[in-house]
CSV table of C-alpha atoms in Angstrom, one decimal:
chain,number,residue,atom,x,y,z
A,1050,GLY,CA,5.7,-7.2,-16.7
A,1051,GLU,CA,4.1,-6.7,-13.5
A,1052,SER,CA,2.6,-3.1,-13.2
A,1053,VAL,CA,-0.8,-1.6,-12.4
A,1054,GLY,CA,-1.1,1.8,-13.5
A,1055,LEU,CA,-3.5,4.7,-13.5
A,1056,HIS,CA,-4.8,6.9,-16.3
A,1057,LEU,CA,-5.0,10.2,-14.3
A,1058,PRO,CA,-2.6,11.6,-11.9
A,1059,THR,CA,-5.0,14.1,-10.8
A,1060,LEU,CA,-8.6,14.9,-10.8
A,1061,SER,CA,-10.7,17.6,-9.6
A,1062,VAL,CA,-14.4,17.5,-8.8
A,1063,GLN,CA,-17.0,19.7,-7.2
A,1064,GLU,CA,-18.2,18.8,-3.7
A,1065,GLY,CA,-21.3,16.7,-4.0
A,1066,ASP,CA,-20.3,15.5,-7.6
A,1067,ASN,CA,-19.4,11.8,-8.2
A,1068,SER,CA,-16.0,11.0,-8.8
A,1069,ILE,CA,-14.8,8.2,-10.9
A,1070,ILE,CA,-11.0,7.1,-10.7
A,1071,ASN,CA,-9.6,4.7,-13.1
A,1072,CYS,CA,-7.0,2.0,-13.0
A,1073,ALA,CA,-5.4,-0.4,-15.7
A,1074,TYR,CA,-3.6,-3.5,-14.8
A,1075,SER,CA,-1.4,-5.6,-16.6
A,1076,ASN,CA,-1.2,-9.2,-14.8
A,1077,SER,CA,-4.3,-10.9,-16.1
A,1078,ALA,CA,-3.8,-13.5,-13.5
A,1079,SER,CA,-4.5,-11.2,-10.7
A,1080,ASP,CA,-7.4,-12.4,-8.8
A,1081,TYR,CA,-7.8,-9.8,-6.0
A,1082,PHE,CA,-8.0,-6.0,-6.6
A,1083,ILE,CA,-7.8,-3.4,-3.7
A,1084,TRP,CA,-8.4,0.5,-3.6
A,1085,TYR,CA,-6.9,2.3,-0.8
A,1086,LYS,CA,-7.2,5.8,0.4
A,1087,GLN,CA,-3.8,7.9,1.5
A,1088,GLU,CA,-4.1,11.1,3.2
A,1089,SER,CA,-1.1,13.6,3.8
A,1090,GLY,CA,1.2,12.1,6.2
A,1091,LYS,CA,-1.0,9.1,6.9
A,1092,GLY,CA,-0.6,5.3,5.7
A,1093,PRO,CA,-2.7,3.9,2.9
A,1094,GLN,CA,-6.2,3.1,4.3
A,1095,PHE,CA,-8.4,0.0,2.8
A,1096,ILE,CA,-11.2,1.5,1.1
A,1097,ILE,CA,-13.0,-1.8,-1.0
A,1098,ASP,CA,-11.9,-4.6,-2.5
A,1099,ILE,CA,-13.0,-7.1,-5.3
A,1100,ARG,CA,-12.3,-10.6,-6.2
A,1101,SER,CA,-11.7,-11.3,-9.7
A,1102,ASN,CA,-14.8,-13.5,-9.7
A,1103,MET,CA,-17.0,-10.5,-9.4
A,1104,ASP,CA,-17.4,-7.3,-11.7
A,1105,LYS,CA,-18.9,-5.0,-9.1
A,1106,ARG,CA,-19.1,-4.5,-5.5
A,1107,GLN,CA,-20.5,-1.6,-3.5
A,1108,GLY,CA,-19.5,-0.5,-0.2
A,1109,GLN,CA,-20.6,3.2,1.6
A,1110,ARG,CA,-20.5,5.6,-0.8
A,1111,VAL,CA,-18.1,3.9,-2.9
A,1112,THR,CA,-18.4,1.4,-5.8
A,1113,VAL,CA,-15.8,-0.8,-7.3
A,1114,LEU,CA,-16.0,-1.8,-10.9
A,1115,LEU,CA,-13.8,-4.5,-12.3
A,1116,ASN,CA,-13.7,-5.1,-16.3
A,1117,LYS,CA,-11.4,-8.1,-16.8
A,1118,THR,CA,-12.0,-7.9,-20.4
A,1119,VAL,CA,-9.9,-4.9,-20.7
A,1120,LYS,CA,-8.1,-5.4,-17.6
A,1121,HIS,CA,-9.7,-2.2,-16.1
A,1122,LEU,CA,-10.6,-1.1,-12.5
A,1123,SER,CA,-12.4,1.7,-11.4
A,1124,LEU,CA,-13.7,3.3,-8.2
A,1125,GLN,CA,-16.7,5.7,-7.8
A,1126,ILE,CA,-17.3,7.7,-4.9
A,1127,ALA,CA,-20.8,9.3,-4.7
A,1128,ALA,CA,-21.4,12.6,-3.3
A,1129,THR,CA,-17.8,13.5,-2.9
A,1130,GLN,CA,-17.2,15.3,0.5
A,1131,PRO,CA,-14.1,17.3,1.3
A,1132,GLY,CA,-13.0,14.7,3.3
A,1133,ASP,CA,-12.4,12.1,0.3
A,1134,SER,CA,-9.6,14.8,-0.8
A,1135,ALA,CA,-6.4,12.2,-0.9
A,1136,VAL,CA,-4.5,10.0,-3.0
A,1137,TYR,CA,-6.2,6.7,-4.4
A,1138,PHE,CA,-4.4,3.9,-5.0
A,1139,CYS,CA,-5.3,0.7,-6.6
A,1140,ALA,CA,-3.3,-2.5,-6.0
A,1141,GLU,CA,-3.6,-6.2,-7.3
A,1142,THR,CA,-2.6,-9.4,-6.0
A,1143,LYS,CA,-2.7,-12.9,-6.9
A,1144,GLY,CA,-3.2,-15.8,-4.4
A,1145,ALA,CA,-2.5,-13.3,-1.2
A,1146,GLN,CA,0.9,-12.8,-2.4
A,1147,LYS,CA,2.7,-9.2,-2.6
A,1148,LEU,CA,0.5,-6.2,-3.6
A,1149,VAL,CA,1.5,-4.3,-6.6
A,1150,PHE,CA,0.4,-0.8,-6.6
A,1151,GLY,CA,-0.5,1.8,-9.3
A,1152,GLN,CA,1.1,5.3,-9.2
A,1153,GLY,CA,-2.0,7.0,-7.6
A,1154,THR,CA,-4.4,9.7,-8.2
A,1155,ARG,CA,-4.6,12.9,-6.3
A,1156,LEU,CA,-8.5,13.6,-5.8
A,1157,THR,CA,-9.0,17.4,-4.9
A,1158,ILE,CA,-12.5,18.5,-4.0
A,1159,ASN,CA,-13.5,21.8,-5.0
A,1160,PRO,CA,-16.1,23.9,-2.7
B,665,LYS,CA,-8.3,-3.6,18.1
B,666,ALA,CA,-5.3,-1.3,17.7
B,667,GLY,CA,-4.2,-0.7,14.2
B,668,VAL,CA,-0.7,-1.4,12.8
B,669,THR,CA,2.0,0.8,14.7
B,670,GLN,CA,5.4,1.8,13.3
B,671,THR,CA,8.3,3.6,15.0
B,672,PRO,CA,10.0,5.7,15.1
B,673,ARG,CA,7.8,8.0,13.1
B,674,TYR,CA,10.5,10.2,11.6
B,675,LEU,CA,14.0,9.5,11.3
B,676,ILE,CA,17.0,11.6,10.0
B,677,LYS,CA,20.3,9.7,9.0
B,678,THR,CA,23.4,10.6,7.1
B,679,ARG,CA,25.1,8.4,4.3
B,680,GLY,CA,26.7,5.4,5.1
B,681,GLN,CA,25.1,4.9,8.3
B,682,GLN,CA,22.3,2.1,9.1
B,683,VAL,CA,18.7,2.4,10.4
B,684,THR,CA,16.4,-0.1,12.1
B,685,LEU,CA,12.6,0.6,11.7
B,686,SER,CA,9.7,-1.2,13.7
B,687,CYS,CA,6.4,-2.8,13.2
B,688,SER,CA,3.9,-4.1,15.4
B,689,PRO,CA,0.8,-5.6,13.4
B,690,ILE,CA,-2.6,-6.0,14.4
B,691,SER,CA,-3.2,-8.7,17.0
B,692,GLY,CA,-3.7,-12.1,15.3
B,693,HIS,CA,-1.9,-10.9,12.1
B,694,ARG,CA,0.9,-13.2,11.3
B,695,SER,CA,2.2,-11.8,7.9
B,696,VAL,CA,4.0,-8.4,7.9
B,697,SER,CA,5.0,-6.8,4.5
B,698,TRP,CA,7.2,-4.1,3.9
B,699,TYR,CA,6.9,-1.2,1.1
B,700,GLN,CA,8.8,1.7,0.4
B,701,GLN,CA,7.2,4.8,-0.9
B,702,THR,CA,8.7,7.5,-2.9
B,703,PRO,CA,7.1,10.4,-5.1
B,704,GLY,CA,9.1,9.0,-8.3
B,705,GLN,CA,8.7,5.2,-7.6
B,706,GLY,CA,5.3,5.0,-5.9
B,707,LEU,CA,4.9,2.1,-3.5
B,708,GLN,CA,7.0,-0.6,-3.8
B,709,PHE,CA,7.4,-3.9,-2.2
B,710,LEU,CA,10.4,-4.7,0.0
B,711,PHE,CA,9.7,-8.2,1.6
B,712,GLU,CA,7.0,-10.2,3.5
B,713,TYR,CA,7.2,-12.3,6.5
B,714,PHE,CA,5.3,-14.9,8.0
B,715,SER,CA,5.7,-16.9,11.0
B,716,GLU,CA,9.3,-15.5,11.2
B,717,THR,CA,10.3,-16.6,7.7
B,718,GLN,CA,10.7,-14.6,4.7
B,719,ARG,CA,7.9,-15.6,2.5
B,720,ASN,CA,8.4,-13.0,-0.7
B,721,LYS,CA,11.1,-10.5,-1.6
B,722,GLY,CA,10.9,-7.6,-3.9
B,723,ASN,CA,13.6,-6.2,-6.2
B,724,PHE,CA,15.8,-4.4,-3.6
B,725,PRO,CA,19.4,-4.6,-3.0
B,726,GLY,CA,20.8,-6.8,-0.1
B,727,ARG,CA,21.1,-3.5,2.1
B,728,PHE,CA,17.6,-4.2,2.8
B,729,SER,CA,16.8,-6.8,5.4
B,730,GLY,CA,14.2,-7.6,7.6
B,731,ARG,CA,13.0,-10.1,10.5
B,732,GLN,CA,10.1,-11.4,12.0
B,733,PHE,CA,9.7,-12.2,15.7
B,734,SER,CA,7.8,-14.6,17.3
B,735,ASN,CA,5.2,-12.2,18.7
B,736,SER,CA,4.7,-11.2,15.0
B,737,ARG,CA,6.5,-7.9,15.5
B,738,SER,CA,8.9,-7.0,12.5
B,739,GLU,CA,11.7,-5.1,11.9
B,740,MET,CA,13.7,-3.6,8.8
B,741,ASN,CA,17.0,-2.6,8.5
B,742,VAL,CA,19.0,-0.7,5.9
B,743,SER,CA,22.6,-0.8,6.0
B,744,THR,CA,25.0,1.9,4.4
B,745,LEU,CA,22.1,4.2,3.8
B,746,GLU,CA,22.2,6.2,0.6
B,747,LEU,CA,20.6,9.5,-0.4
B,748,GLY,CA,18.1,7.6,-2.6
B,749,ASP,CA,16.9,5.6,0.5
B,750,SER,CA,14.8,8.5,1.6
B,751,ALA,CA,11.3,7.5,1.4
B,752,LEU,CA,8.3,6.6,3.6
B,753,TYR,CA,8.7,3.1,4.8
B,754,LEU,CA,5.2,1.4,5.3
B,755,CYS,CA,4.5,-1.7,7.0
B,756,ALA,CA,1.2,-3.7,6.6
B,757,SER,CA,-0.3,-6.7,8.2
B,758,GLN,CA,-2.7,-9.2,7.2
B,759,LEU,CA,-4.6,-12.5,8.2
B,760,ALA,CA,-3.0,-15.7,7.3
B,761,GLY,CA,-4.8,-16.6,4.0
B,762,VAL,CA,-6.5,-13.5,3.6
B,763,GLU,CA,-5.3,-10.9,1.0
B,764,THR,CA,-6.2,-7.6,2.4
B,765,GLN,CA,-3.2,-5.9,4.2
B,766,TYR,CA,-3.9,-3.1,6.7
B,767,PHE,CA,-1.2,-0.3,6.6
B,768,GLY,CA,0.6,1.5,9.5
B,769,PRO,CA,1.2,5.1,9.3
B,770,GLY,CA,4.7,4.8,8.1
B,771,THR,CA,8.2,5.7,9.1
B,772,ARG,CA,9.7,8.7,7.0
B,773,LEU,CA,13.4,8.5,6.9
B,774,LEU,CA,15.5,11.3,5.6
B,775,VAL,CA,18.9,10.4,4.5
B,776,LEU,CA,21.3,13.6,4.3
């Protein structure tokens, strides 16, 4: 079926440490993946994306890794800051059609 | 460039009523998608409009409908509201042919 799931619903990290948020997807035909960050009371905010012909993409303090063999996506956040506290969603799509979202991982930063 | 805007931000309705939510996409974006977000079901796709035509539809009952105007602004309507319709309704816009969707702040609907 179509579903994008996340391995952990919550993740707590120390400020300054690196965070890794994981996501498993089920549709092997998906060709585009996005990570969104949603802070309380706000809509999802685009973080980074990756196409299926890539296995890694880097942004500012964030890296997305795609493993098509095991249908796994991860978001790495370097030097996690208090402002990174949010719920992170992965989403998949094929051919610019609708996005299918995972359930989200709540990232908490400990001082 | 202004982001996606949604009005109203908050709504309280009673069962059986209907509601209309509005979304203004980013300038130049002709595709508008609507999502329902609840704690139990997460983010679920409602429908997508492009050039005033519904291009994609999710698995929601016919009480949920939408439309898009010639200026790309979109509205969604929910008739005969049920308690389970309480949710955050999110609108997202995207450029034609580009996968990335940009979200508005959402409309939080509470049905009593």
